[in-house]
Structure formats: structure tokens, C-alpha cells
C-alpha positions as a printed Julia matrix, in Angstrom:
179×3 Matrix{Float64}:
 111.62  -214.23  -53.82
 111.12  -210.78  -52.19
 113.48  -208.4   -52.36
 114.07  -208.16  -48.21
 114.26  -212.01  -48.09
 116.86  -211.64  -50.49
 118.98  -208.72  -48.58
 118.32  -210.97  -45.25
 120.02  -213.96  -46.53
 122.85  -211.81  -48.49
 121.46  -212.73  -52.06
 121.49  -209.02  -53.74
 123.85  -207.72  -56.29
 126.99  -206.4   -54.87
 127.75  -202.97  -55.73
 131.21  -202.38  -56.77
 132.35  -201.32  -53.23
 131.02  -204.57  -52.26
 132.87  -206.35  -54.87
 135.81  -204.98  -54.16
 135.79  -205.46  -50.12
 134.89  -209.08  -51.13
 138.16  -209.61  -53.18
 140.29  -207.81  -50.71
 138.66  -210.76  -47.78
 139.53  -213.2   -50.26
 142.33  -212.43  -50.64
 142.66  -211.86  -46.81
 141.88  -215.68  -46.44
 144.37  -216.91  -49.46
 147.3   -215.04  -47.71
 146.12  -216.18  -44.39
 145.78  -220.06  -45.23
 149.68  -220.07  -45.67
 150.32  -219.3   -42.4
 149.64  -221.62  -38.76
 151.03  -222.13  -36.3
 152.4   -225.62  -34.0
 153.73  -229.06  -35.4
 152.16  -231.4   -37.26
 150.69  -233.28  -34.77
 149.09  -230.18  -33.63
 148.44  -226.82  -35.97
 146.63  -224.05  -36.44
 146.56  -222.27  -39.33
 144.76  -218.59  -39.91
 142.53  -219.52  -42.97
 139.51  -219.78  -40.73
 139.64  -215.88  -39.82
 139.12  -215.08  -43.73
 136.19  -217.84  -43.59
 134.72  -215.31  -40.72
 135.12  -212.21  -42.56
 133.32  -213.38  -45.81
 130.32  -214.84  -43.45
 130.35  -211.75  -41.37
 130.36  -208.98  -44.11
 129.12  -210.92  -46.9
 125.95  -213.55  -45.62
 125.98  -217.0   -46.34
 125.62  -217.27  -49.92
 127.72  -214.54  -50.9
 130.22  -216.12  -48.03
 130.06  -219.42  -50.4
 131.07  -218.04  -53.45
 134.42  -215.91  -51.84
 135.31  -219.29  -50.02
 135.21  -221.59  -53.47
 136.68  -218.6   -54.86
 139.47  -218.54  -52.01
 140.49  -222.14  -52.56
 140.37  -221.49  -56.71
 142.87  -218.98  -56.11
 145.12  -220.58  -53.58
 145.27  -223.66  -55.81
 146.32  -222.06  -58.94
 148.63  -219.72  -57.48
 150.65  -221.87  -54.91
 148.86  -225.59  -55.9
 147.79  -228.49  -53.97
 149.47  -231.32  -52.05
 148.11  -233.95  -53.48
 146.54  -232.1   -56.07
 143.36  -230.4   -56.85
 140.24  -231.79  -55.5
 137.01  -230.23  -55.71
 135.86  -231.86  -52.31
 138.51  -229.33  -50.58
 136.32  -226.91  -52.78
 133.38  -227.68  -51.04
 134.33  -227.51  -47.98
 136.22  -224.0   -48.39
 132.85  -223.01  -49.37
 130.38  -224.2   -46.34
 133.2   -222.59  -43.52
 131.94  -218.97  -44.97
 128.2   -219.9   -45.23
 128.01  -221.56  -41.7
 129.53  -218.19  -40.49
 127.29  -216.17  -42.83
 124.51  -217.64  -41.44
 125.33  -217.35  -37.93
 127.33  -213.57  -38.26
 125.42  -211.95  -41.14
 123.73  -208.68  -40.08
 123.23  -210.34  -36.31
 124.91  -209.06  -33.04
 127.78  -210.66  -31.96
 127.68  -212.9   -29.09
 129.26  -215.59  -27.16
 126.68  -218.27  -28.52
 126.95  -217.66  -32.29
 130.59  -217.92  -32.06
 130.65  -221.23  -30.32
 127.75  -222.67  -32.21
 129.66  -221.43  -35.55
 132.63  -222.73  -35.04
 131.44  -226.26  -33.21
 129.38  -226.49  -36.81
 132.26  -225.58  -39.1
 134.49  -227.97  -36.94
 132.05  -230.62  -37.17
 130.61  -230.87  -40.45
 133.93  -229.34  -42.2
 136.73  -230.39  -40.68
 135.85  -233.27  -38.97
 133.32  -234.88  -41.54
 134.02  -233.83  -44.99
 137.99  -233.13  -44.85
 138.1   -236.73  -43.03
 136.15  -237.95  -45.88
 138.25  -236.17  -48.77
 141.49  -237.85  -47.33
 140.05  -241.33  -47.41
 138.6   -240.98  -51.07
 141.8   -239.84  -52.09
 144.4   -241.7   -50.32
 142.43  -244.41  -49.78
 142.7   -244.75  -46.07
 139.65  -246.07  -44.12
 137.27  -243.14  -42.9
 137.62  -244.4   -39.31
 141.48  -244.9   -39.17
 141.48  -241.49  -40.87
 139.27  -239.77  -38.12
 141.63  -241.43  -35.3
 144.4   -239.37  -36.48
 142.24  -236.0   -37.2
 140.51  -236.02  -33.82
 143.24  -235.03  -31.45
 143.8   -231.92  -33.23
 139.9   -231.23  -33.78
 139.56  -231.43  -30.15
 141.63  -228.72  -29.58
 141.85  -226.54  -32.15
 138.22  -224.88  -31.81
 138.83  -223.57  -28.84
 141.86  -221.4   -30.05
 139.16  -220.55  -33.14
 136.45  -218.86  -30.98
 138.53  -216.97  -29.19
 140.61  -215.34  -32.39
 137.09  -215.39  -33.75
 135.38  -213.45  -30.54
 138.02  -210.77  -31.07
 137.98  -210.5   -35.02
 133.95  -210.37  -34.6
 134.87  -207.61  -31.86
 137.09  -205.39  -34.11
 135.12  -206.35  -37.42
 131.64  -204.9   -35.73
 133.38  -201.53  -34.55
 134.82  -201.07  -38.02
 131.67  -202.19  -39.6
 129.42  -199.39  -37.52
 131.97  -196.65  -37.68
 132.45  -197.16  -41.58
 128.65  -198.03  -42.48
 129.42  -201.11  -44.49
């Protein structure tokens, strides 16, 4: 693979400043998973915004790799409900790569954010996390969905426009700083 098809698509080596911004995001979206907002019925939690950082400094692939890394180190420092499952894994990993590939080294604009976060709401939270609880727990995918969809119908919106703002600040930073 050439070496600008690799920059494009985020696959070079990180250099130690690199490394060490990715870490700090991770670390970012560990902290930030803990906290949400609303009742059970309906919340929002602040893991997502870490998801957008990796994607939007980092690409999709390196974006991958600091979400599974995210979820490592949220379940061995403060564990699981339920316990581990790599599933959860999986999907802590595509959030930051669907960003990545809709943030990384692009402009940011209305479009990307809603087409990024319909995606990650879609295939993520509707999709997979719907079909980790039923493999799990054992529920039916369908009677799982019924309960998952009320809040998946709202939440998104509240995403993209935290994640409009966060892209707004994270650009500024990112041209005044040169990262």
C-alpha cells in the first residue's frame, strides 16, 4: 500500500506525541462513559464524545484500536454489568472508525455529523448492542429492540448537536496547535 493511502486512511506509525494525545482521548472517553445524564427509560451518557475525538484526530483505524482499547480499560478498572463481553468490544471499536471515516482530515459540516452519528446509532447501538443483550440474556432480538428504540429515537439528536460543537472547538484547536 502507498505510503499517502496509508496517511489518508490514518494507517502510519504514531509518533510519540501521537501516542500520547491518543491515550489522553482514551482516557477522555473511559472517564466520560461514567457519566449521562436522564433516567433509565431515557439517558444519555458522554462516552460518544471520546468516540468523536479518536475518529476526528486519529482516522478510522487508529480510531478502532483507542475504542477497543477504551472499553479494555473501562472493564478492568471499574468492570462490567453483566460481565465482560467482547461483543461490547466490538462495538466500542466501530463508534471511533465510523467517525474516523467521516471526521478524519475532512472539514466539518452539518452532513458528516448527521450521517456519522445516524450510522453509529444504527449499526452500533441499535443493531449490534440490541444483539449483544439478546445473546447474553437471552431475550428475543425483537422484544429487545422494542425496549431500545424509544431511547434510540431520541438520543441522536442530543449527539449531533454536542458533536457539532466538539467538532467546532476540536477543529480550532486542531489548526491553531498543528496536530
Amino acid at each position: 500500500m502507498k505510503s499517502e493511502t496509508k496517511a489518508k486512511f490514518g494507517l502510519t506509525k504514531l509518533e510519540l506525541r501521537d501516542l500520547v494525545l491518543l491515550a489522553m482521548v482514551v482516557a477522555i472517553k473511559v472517564v466520560l462513559g461514567k457519566f449521562s445524564v436522564g433516567n433509565a427509560t431515557l439517558q444519555v451518557g458522554f462516552g460518544f464524545i471520546g468516540s468523536v475525538m479518536l475518529g476526528f484526530f486519529f482516522g478510522p483505524w487508529w480510531g478502532f484500536v483507542g475504542g477497543a482499547l477504551s472499553d479494555l480499560v473501562s472493564s478492568a478498572i471499574f468492570g462490567n454489568l453483566g460481565g465482560f463481553f467482547i461483543g461490547y468490544t466490538l462495538t466500542a471499536a466501530l463508534g471511533p472508525m465510523i467517525y474516523g471515516f467521516l471526521f478524519y482530515k475532512k472539514p466539518v459540516q452539518i452532513w458528516r455529523v448527521i450521517a456519522a452519528t445516524i450510522l453509529v446509532t444504527i449499526i452500533c447501538n441499535i443493531w449490534l448492542n440490541t444483539l449483544w443483550v439478546s445473546l447474553m440474556y437471552g431475550a428475543k432480538f425483537m422484544a429487545a429492540l422494542a425496549t431500545r428504540i424509544v431511547k434510540e429515537m431520541i438520543t441522536p439528536w442530543i449527539q449531533m448537536i454536542i458533536t457539532w460543537f466538539v467538532l467546532q472547538a476540536l477543529s480550532r484547536v486542531k489548526q491553531s496547535k498543528k496536530f
